[in-house]
PDB file of C-alpha atoms in Angstrom:
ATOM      1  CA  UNK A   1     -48.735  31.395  31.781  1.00  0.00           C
ATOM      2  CA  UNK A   2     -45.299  31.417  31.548  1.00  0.00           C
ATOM      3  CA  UNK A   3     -42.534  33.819  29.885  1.00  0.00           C
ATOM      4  CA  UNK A   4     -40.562  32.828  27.127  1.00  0.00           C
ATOM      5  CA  UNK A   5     -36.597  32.850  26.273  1.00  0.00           C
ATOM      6  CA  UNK A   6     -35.159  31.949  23.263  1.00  0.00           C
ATOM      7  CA  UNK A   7     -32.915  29.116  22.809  1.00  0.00           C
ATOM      8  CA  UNK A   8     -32.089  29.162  26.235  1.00  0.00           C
ATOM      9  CA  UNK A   9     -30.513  26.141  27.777  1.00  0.00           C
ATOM     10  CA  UNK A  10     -27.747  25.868  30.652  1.00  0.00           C
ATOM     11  CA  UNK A  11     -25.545  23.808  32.973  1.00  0.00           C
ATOM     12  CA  UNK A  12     -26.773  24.909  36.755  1.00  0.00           C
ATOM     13  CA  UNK A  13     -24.372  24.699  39.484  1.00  0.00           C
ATOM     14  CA  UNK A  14     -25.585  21.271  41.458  1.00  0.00           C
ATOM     15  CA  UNK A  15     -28.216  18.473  41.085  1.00  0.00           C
ATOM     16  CA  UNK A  16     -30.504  17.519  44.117  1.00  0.00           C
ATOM     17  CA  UNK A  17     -33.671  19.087  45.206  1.00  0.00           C
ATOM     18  CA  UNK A  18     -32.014  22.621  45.644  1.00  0.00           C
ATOM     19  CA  UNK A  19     -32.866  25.583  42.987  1.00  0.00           C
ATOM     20  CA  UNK A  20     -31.122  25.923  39.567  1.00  0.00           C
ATOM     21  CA  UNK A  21     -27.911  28.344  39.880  1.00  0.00           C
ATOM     22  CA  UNK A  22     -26.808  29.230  36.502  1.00  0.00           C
ATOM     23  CA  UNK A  23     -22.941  27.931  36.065  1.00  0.00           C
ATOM     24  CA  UNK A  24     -22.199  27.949  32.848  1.00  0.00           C
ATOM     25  CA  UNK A  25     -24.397  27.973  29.110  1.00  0.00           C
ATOM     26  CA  UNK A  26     -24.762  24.762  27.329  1.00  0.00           C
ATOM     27  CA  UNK A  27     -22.667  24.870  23.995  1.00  0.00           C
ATOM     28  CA  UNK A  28     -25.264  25.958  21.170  1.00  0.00           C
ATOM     29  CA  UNK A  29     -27.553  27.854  23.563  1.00  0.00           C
ATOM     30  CA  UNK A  30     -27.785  30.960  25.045  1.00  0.00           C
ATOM     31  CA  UNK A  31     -27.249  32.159  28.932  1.00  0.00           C
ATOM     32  CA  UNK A  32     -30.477  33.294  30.961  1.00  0.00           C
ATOM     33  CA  UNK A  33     -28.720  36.761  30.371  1.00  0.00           C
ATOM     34  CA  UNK A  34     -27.928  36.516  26.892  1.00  0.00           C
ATOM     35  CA  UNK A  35     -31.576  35.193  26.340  1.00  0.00           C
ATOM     36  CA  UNK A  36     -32.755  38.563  28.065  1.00  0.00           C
ATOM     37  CA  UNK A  37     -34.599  37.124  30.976  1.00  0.00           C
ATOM     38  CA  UNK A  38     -36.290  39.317  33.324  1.00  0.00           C
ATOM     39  CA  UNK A  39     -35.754  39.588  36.663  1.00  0.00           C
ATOM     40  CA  UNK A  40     -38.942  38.210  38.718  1.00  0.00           C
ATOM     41  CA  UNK A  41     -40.699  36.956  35.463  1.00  0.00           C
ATOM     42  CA  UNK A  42     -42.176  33.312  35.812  1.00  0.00           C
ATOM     43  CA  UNK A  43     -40.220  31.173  33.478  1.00  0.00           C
ATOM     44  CA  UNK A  44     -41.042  27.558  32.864  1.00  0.00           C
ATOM     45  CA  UNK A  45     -38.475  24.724  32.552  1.00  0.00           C
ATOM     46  CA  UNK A  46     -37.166  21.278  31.578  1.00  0.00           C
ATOM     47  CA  UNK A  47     -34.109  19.889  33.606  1.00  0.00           C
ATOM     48  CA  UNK A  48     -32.668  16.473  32.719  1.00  0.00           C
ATOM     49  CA  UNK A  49     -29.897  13.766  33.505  1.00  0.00           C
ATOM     50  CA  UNK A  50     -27.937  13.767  30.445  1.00  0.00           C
ATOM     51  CA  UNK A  51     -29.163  10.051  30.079  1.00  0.00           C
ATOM     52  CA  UNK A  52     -32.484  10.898  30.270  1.00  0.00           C
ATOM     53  CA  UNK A  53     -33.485   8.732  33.420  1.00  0.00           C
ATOM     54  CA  UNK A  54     -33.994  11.507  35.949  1.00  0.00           C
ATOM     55  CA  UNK A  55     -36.243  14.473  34.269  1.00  0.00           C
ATOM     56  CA  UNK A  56     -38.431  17.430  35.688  1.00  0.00           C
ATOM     57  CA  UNK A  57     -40.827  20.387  34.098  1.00  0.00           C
ATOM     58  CA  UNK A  58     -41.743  22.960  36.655  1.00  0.00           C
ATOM     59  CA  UNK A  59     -42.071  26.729  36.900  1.00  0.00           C
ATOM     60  CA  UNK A  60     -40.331  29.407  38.990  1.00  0.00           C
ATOM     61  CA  UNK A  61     -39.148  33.086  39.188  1.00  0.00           C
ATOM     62  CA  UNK A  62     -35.402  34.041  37.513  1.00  0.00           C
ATOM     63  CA  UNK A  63     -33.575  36.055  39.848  1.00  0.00           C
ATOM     64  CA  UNK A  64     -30.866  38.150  38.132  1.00  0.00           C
ATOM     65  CA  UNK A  65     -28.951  38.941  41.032  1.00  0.00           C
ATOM     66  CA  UNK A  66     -28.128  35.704  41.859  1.00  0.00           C
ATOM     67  CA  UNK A  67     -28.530  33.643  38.584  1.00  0.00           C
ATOM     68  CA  UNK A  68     -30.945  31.127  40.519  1.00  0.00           C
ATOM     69  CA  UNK A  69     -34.153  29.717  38.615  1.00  0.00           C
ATOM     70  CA  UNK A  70     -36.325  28.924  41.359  1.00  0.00           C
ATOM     71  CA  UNK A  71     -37.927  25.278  41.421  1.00  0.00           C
ATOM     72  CA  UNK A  72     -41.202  27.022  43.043  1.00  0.00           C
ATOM     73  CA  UNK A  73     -43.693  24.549  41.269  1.00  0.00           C
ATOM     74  CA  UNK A  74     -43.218  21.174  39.883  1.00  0.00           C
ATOM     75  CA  UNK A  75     -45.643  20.353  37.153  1.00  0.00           C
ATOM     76  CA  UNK A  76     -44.538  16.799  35.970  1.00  0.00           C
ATOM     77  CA  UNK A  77     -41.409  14.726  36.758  1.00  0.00           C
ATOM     78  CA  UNK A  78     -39.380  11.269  35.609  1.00  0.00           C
ATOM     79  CA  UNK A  79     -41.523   9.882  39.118  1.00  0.00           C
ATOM     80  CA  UNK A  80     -45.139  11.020  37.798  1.00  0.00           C
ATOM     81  CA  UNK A  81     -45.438  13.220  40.665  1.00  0.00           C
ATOM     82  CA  UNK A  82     -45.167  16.815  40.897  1.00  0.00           C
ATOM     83  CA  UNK A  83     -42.138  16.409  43.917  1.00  0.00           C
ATOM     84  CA  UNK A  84     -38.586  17.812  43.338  1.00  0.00           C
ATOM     85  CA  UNK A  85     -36.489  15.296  41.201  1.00  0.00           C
ATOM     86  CA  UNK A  86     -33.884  14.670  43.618  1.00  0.00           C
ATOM     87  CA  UNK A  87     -31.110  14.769  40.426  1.00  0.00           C
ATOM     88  CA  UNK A  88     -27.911  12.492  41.274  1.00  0.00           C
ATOM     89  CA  UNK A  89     -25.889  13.947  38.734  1.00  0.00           C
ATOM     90  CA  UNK A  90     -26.415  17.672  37.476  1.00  0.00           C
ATOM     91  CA  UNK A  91     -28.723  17.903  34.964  1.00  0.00           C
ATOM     92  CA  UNK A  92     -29.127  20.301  31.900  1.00  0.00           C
ATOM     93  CA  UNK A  93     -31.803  23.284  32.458  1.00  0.00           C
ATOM     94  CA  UNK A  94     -33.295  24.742  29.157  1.00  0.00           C
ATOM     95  CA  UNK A  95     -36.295  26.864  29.406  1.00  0.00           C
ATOM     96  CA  UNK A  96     -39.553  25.938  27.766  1.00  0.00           C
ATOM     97  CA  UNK A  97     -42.668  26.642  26.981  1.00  0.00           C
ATOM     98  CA  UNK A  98     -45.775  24.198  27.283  1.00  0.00           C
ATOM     99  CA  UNK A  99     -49.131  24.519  25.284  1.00  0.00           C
ATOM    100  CA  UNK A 100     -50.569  26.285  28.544  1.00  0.00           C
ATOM    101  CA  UNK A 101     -48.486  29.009  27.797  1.00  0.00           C
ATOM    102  CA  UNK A 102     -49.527  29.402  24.212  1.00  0.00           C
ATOM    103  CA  UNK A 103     -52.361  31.327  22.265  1.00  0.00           C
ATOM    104  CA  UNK A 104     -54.960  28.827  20.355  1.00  0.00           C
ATOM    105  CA  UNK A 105     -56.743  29.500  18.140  1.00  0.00           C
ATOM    106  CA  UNK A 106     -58.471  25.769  18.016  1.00  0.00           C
ATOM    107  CA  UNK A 107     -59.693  26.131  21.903  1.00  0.00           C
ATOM    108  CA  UNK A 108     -60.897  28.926  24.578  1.00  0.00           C
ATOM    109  CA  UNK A 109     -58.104  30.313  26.176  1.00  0.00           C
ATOM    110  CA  UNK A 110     -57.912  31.805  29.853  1.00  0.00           C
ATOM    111  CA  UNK A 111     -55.852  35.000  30.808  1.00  0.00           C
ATOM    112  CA  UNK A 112     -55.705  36.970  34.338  1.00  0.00           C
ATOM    113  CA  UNK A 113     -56.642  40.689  33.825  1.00  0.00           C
ATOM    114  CA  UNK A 114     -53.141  41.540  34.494  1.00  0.00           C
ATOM    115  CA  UNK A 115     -52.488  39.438  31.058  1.00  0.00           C
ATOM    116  CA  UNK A 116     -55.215  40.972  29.673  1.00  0.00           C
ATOM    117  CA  UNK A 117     -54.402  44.409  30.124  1.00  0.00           C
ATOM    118  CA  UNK A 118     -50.453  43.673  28.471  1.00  0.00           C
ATOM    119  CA  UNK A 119     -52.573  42.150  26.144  1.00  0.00           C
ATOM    120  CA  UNK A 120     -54.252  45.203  25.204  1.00  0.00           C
ATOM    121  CA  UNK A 121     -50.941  47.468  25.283  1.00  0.00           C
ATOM    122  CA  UNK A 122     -48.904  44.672  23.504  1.00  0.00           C
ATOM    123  CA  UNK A 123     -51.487  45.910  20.379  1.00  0.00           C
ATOM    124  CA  UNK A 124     -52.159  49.323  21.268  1.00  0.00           C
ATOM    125  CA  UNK A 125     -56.014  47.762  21.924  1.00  0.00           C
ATOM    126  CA  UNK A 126     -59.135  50.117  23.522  1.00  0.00           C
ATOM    127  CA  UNK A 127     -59.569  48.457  26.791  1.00  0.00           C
ATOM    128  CA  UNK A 128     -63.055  46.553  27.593  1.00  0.00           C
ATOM    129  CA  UNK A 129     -65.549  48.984  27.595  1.00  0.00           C
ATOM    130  CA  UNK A 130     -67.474  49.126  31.301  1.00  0.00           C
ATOM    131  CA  UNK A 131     -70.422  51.145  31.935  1.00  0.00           C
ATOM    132  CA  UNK A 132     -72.400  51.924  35.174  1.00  0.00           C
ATOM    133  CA  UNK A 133     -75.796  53.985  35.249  1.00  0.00           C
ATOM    134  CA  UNK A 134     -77.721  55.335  38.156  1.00  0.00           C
ATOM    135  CA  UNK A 135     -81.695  56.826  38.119  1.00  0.00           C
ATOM    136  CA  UNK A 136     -83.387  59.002  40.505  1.00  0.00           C
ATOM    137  CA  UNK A 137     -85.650  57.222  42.567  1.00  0.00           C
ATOM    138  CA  UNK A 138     -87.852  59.815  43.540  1.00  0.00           C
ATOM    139  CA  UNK A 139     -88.663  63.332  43.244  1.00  0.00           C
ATOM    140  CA  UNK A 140     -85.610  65.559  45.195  1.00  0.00           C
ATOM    141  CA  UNK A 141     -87.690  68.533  46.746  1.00  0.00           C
ATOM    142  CA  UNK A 142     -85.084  71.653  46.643  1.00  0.00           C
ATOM    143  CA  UNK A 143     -86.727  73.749  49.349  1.00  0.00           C
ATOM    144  CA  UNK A 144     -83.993  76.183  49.934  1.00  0.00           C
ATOM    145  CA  UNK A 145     -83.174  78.368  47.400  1.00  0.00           C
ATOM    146  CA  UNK A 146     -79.733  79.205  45.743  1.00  0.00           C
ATOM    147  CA  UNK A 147     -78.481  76.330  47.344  1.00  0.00           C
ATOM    148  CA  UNK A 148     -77.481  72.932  45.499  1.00  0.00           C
ATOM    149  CA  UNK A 149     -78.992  69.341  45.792  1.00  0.00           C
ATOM    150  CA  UNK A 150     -77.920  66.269  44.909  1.00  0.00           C
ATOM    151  CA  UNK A 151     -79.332  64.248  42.631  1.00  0.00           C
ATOM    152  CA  UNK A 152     -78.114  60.906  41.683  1.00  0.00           C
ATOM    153  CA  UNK A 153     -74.454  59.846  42.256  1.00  0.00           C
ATOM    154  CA  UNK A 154     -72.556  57.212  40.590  1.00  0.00           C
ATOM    155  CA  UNK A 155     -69.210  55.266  41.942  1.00  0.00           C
ATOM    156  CA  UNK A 156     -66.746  54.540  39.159  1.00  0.00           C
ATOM    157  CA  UNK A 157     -63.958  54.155  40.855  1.00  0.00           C
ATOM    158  CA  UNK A 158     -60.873  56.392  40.821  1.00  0.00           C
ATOM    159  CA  UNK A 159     -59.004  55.273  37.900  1.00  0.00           C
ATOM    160  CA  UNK A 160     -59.320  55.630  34.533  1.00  0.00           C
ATOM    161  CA  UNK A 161     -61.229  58.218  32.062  1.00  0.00           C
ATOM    162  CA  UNK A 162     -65.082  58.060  31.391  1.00  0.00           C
ATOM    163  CA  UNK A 163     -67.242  59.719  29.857  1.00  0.00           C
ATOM    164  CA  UNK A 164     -70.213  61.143  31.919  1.00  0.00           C
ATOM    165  CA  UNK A 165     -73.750  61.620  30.124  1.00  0.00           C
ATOM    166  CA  UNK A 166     -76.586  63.415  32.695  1.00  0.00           C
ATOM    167  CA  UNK A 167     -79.916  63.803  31.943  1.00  0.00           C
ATOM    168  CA  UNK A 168     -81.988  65.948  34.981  1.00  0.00           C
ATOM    169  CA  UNK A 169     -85.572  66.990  34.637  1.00  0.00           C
ATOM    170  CA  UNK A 170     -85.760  70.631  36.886  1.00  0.00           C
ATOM    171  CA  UNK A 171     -89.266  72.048  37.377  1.00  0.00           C
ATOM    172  CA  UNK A 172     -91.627  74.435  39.418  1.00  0.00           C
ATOM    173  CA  UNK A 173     -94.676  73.472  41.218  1.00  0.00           C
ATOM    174  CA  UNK A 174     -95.903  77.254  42.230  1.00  0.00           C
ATOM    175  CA  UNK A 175     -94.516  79.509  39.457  1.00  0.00           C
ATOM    176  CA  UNK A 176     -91.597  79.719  36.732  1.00  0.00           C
ATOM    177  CA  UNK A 177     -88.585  79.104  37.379  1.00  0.00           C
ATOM    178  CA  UNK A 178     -84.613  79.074  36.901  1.00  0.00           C
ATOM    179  CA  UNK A 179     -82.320  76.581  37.255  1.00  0.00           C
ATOM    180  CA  UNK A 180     -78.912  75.513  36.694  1.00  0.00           C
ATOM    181  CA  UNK A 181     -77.459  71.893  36.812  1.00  0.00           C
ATOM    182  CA  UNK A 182     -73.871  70.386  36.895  1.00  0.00           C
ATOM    183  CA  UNK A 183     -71.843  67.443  37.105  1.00  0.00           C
ATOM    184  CA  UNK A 184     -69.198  66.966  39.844  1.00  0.00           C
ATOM    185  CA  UNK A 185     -66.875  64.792  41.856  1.00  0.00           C
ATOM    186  CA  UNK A 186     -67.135  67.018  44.776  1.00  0.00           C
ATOM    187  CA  UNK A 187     -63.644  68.165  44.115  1.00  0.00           C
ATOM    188  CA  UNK A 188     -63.458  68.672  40.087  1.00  0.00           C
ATOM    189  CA  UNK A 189     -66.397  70.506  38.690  1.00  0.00           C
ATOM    190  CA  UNK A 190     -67.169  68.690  34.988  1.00  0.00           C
ATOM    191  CA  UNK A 191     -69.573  70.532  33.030  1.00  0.00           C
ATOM    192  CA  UNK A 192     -72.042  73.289  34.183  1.00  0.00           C
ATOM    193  CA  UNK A 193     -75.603  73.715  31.981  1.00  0.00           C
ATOM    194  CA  UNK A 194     -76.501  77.309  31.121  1.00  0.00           C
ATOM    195  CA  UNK A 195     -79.578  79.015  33.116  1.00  0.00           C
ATOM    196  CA  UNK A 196     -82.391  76.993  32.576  1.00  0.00           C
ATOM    197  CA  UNK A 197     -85.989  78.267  32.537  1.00  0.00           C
ATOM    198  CA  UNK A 198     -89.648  76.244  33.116  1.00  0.00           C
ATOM    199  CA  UNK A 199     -92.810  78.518  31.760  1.00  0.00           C
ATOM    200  CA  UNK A 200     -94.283  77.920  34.292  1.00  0.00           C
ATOM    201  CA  UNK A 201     -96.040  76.245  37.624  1.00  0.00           C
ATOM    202  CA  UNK A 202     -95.787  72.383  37.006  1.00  0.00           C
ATOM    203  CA  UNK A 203     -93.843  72.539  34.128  1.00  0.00           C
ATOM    204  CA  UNK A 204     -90.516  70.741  33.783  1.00  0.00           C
ATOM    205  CA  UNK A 205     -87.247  71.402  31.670  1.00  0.00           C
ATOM    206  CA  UNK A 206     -84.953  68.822  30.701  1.00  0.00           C
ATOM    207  CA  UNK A 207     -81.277  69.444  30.922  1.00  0.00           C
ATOM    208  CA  UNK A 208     -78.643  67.240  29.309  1.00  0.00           C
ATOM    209  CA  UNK A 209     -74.867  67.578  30.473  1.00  0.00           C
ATOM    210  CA  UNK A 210     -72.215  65.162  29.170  1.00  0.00           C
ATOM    211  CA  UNK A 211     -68.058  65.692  30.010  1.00  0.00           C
ATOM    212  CA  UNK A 212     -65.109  63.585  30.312  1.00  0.00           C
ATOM    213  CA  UNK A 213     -63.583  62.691  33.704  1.00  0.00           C
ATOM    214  CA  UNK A 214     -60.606  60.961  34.424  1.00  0.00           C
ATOM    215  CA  UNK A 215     -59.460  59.654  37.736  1.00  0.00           C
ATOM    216  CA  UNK A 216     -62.190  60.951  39.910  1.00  0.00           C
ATOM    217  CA  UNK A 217     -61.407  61.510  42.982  1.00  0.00           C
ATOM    218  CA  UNK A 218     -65.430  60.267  43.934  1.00  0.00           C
ATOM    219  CA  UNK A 219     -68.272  59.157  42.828  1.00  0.00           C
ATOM    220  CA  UNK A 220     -69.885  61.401  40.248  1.00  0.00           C
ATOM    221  CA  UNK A 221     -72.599  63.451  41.319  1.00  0.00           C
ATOM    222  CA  UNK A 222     -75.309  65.379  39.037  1.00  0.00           C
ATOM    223  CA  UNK A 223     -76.986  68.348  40.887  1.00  0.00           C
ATOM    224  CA  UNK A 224     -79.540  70.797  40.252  1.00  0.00           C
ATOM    225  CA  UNK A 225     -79.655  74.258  41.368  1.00  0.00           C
ATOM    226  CA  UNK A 226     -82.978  76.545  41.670  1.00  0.00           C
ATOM    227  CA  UNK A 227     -82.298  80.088  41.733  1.00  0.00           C
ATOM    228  CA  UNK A 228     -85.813  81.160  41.619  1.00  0.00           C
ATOM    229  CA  UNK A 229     -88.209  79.881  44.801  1.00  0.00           C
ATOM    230  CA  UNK A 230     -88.594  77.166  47.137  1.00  0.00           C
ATOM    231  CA  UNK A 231     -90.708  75.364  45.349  1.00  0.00           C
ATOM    232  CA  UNK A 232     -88.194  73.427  42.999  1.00  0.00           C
ATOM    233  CA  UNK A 233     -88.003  70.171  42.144  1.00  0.00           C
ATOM    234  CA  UNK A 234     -85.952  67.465  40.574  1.00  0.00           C
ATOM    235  CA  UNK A 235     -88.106  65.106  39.060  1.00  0.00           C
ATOM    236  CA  UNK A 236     -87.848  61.366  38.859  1.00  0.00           C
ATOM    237  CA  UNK A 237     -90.025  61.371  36.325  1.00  0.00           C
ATOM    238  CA  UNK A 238     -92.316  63.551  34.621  1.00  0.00           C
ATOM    239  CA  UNK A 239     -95.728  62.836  34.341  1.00  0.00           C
ATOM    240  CA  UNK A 240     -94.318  60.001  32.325  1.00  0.00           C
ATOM    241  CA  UNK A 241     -92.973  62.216  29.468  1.00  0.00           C
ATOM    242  CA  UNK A 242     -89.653  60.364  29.605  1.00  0.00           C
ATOM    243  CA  UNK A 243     -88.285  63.595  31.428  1.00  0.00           C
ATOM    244  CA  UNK A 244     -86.118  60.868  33.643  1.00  0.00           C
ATOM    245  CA  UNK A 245     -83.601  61.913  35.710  1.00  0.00           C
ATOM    246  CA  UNK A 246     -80.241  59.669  35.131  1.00  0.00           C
ATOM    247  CA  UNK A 247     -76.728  59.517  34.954  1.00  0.00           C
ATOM    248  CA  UNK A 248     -74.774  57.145  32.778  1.00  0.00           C
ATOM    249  CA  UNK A 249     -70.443  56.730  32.785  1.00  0.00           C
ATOM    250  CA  UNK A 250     -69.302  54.989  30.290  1.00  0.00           C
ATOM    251  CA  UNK A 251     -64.949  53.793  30.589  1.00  0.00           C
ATOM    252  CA  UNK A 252     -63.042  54.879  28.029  1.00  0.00           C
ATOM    253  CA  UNK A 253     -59.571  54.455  29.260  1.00  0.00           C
TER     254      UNK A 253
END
């Protein structure tokens, strides 16, 4: 797709095969300049003999530097081919736009993610939603204590803002038990659960934890801390009590 100028149309300084250098604008149209073009912005165009023999619709950058339209793709020409009209006379230039380069509402329409993000911004839209979850595996034995263990972790990337929802499932196999869990990116800490406590030997505590993170600088880890004995656990899952131990992100922005 292709930017748009309005009533755009000028005189460039030669015919041939070479690009279009703006000379002069055509009486009852506007300049590139005047039109507001961009510099570097894809533009699409018509040039044409003034007796309509010799035409040519093709695409190209707009430098604004040097006031040349570059011929950089030719989409159909006077010759049915997509070659360089080799102009004998200097043709007219007006910029155009071509149903490729239009919204319908009648048909599917393809855009890059580039176009869909201006897309987005152009309405002051939410972005897609994206989501990514992780689940423990298996049971994480934390047989040192005061020290903590990893675990799931969860690559989002490092850009954007998401929000993190943890679930862990912390318990003792010889006695009761403390135990803290938190949310990290091994450089930010996110959210930090109170002291947690299981009654006792073989009994498990559910923690929840749920922050905001933007731009983390790695993948989000949830770990669980036991303060308590050597005995702790983080369980996959518990005795099938839906005690699992996950970790959802969910992009926000």
């Amino acid at each position: 797709m292709a930017a748009f100028l309005d009533v755009c149309r000028f005189n460039p300084s030669a015919g041939g095969t070479t690009d279009w250098t703006y000379s002069s604008a055509v009486t009852g149209y506007q300049s590139p300049a005047a039109a507001g073009v961009v510099n570097g912005r894809l533009y699409k165009y018509r040039a044409e003999s003034a007796d309509l023999s010799q035409w040519e619709i093709g695409e190209g950058a707009y430098n604004t530097s040097s006031g040349v339209l570059a011929r950089t793709a030719v989409l159909f020409n006077s010759s049915g081919t997509t070659a360089k009209i080799n102009f004998s006379t200097t043709p007219q230039v007006a910029i155009v736009a071509l149903k490729e380069d239009l919204i319908s509402v009648e048909e599917s329409n393809g855009f890059t993610t580039t176009q869909k993000t201006q897309a987005r911004s152009n309405i002051d839209a939410q972005q897609t939603i994206s989501s990514f979850a992780s689940a423990l595996g298996a049971d994480v034995a934390m047989s040192t204590v005061n020290t903590l263990f990893d675990a799931v972790s969860l690559s989002v990337g490092t850009s954007g803002t998401f929000l993190i929802i943890g679930t862990m499932s912390l318990k003792d196999t010889s006695a009761a038990a403390k135990f803290l869990a938190r949310l990290t990116d091994g450089t930010n800490i996110y959210a930090y659960s109170g002291w947690v406590y299981s009654t006792g030997a073989g009994n498990a505590v559910q923690v929840t934890l749920a922050a905001i993170a933007t731009n983390p600088v790695g993948p989000i880890r949830m770990q669980g801390f036991n303060a308590t004995s050597a005995n702790g656990k983080i369980v996959y899952n518990d005795a099938g009590a839906a005690k699992d131990t996950q970790l959802v992100a969910i992009k926000i922005g």
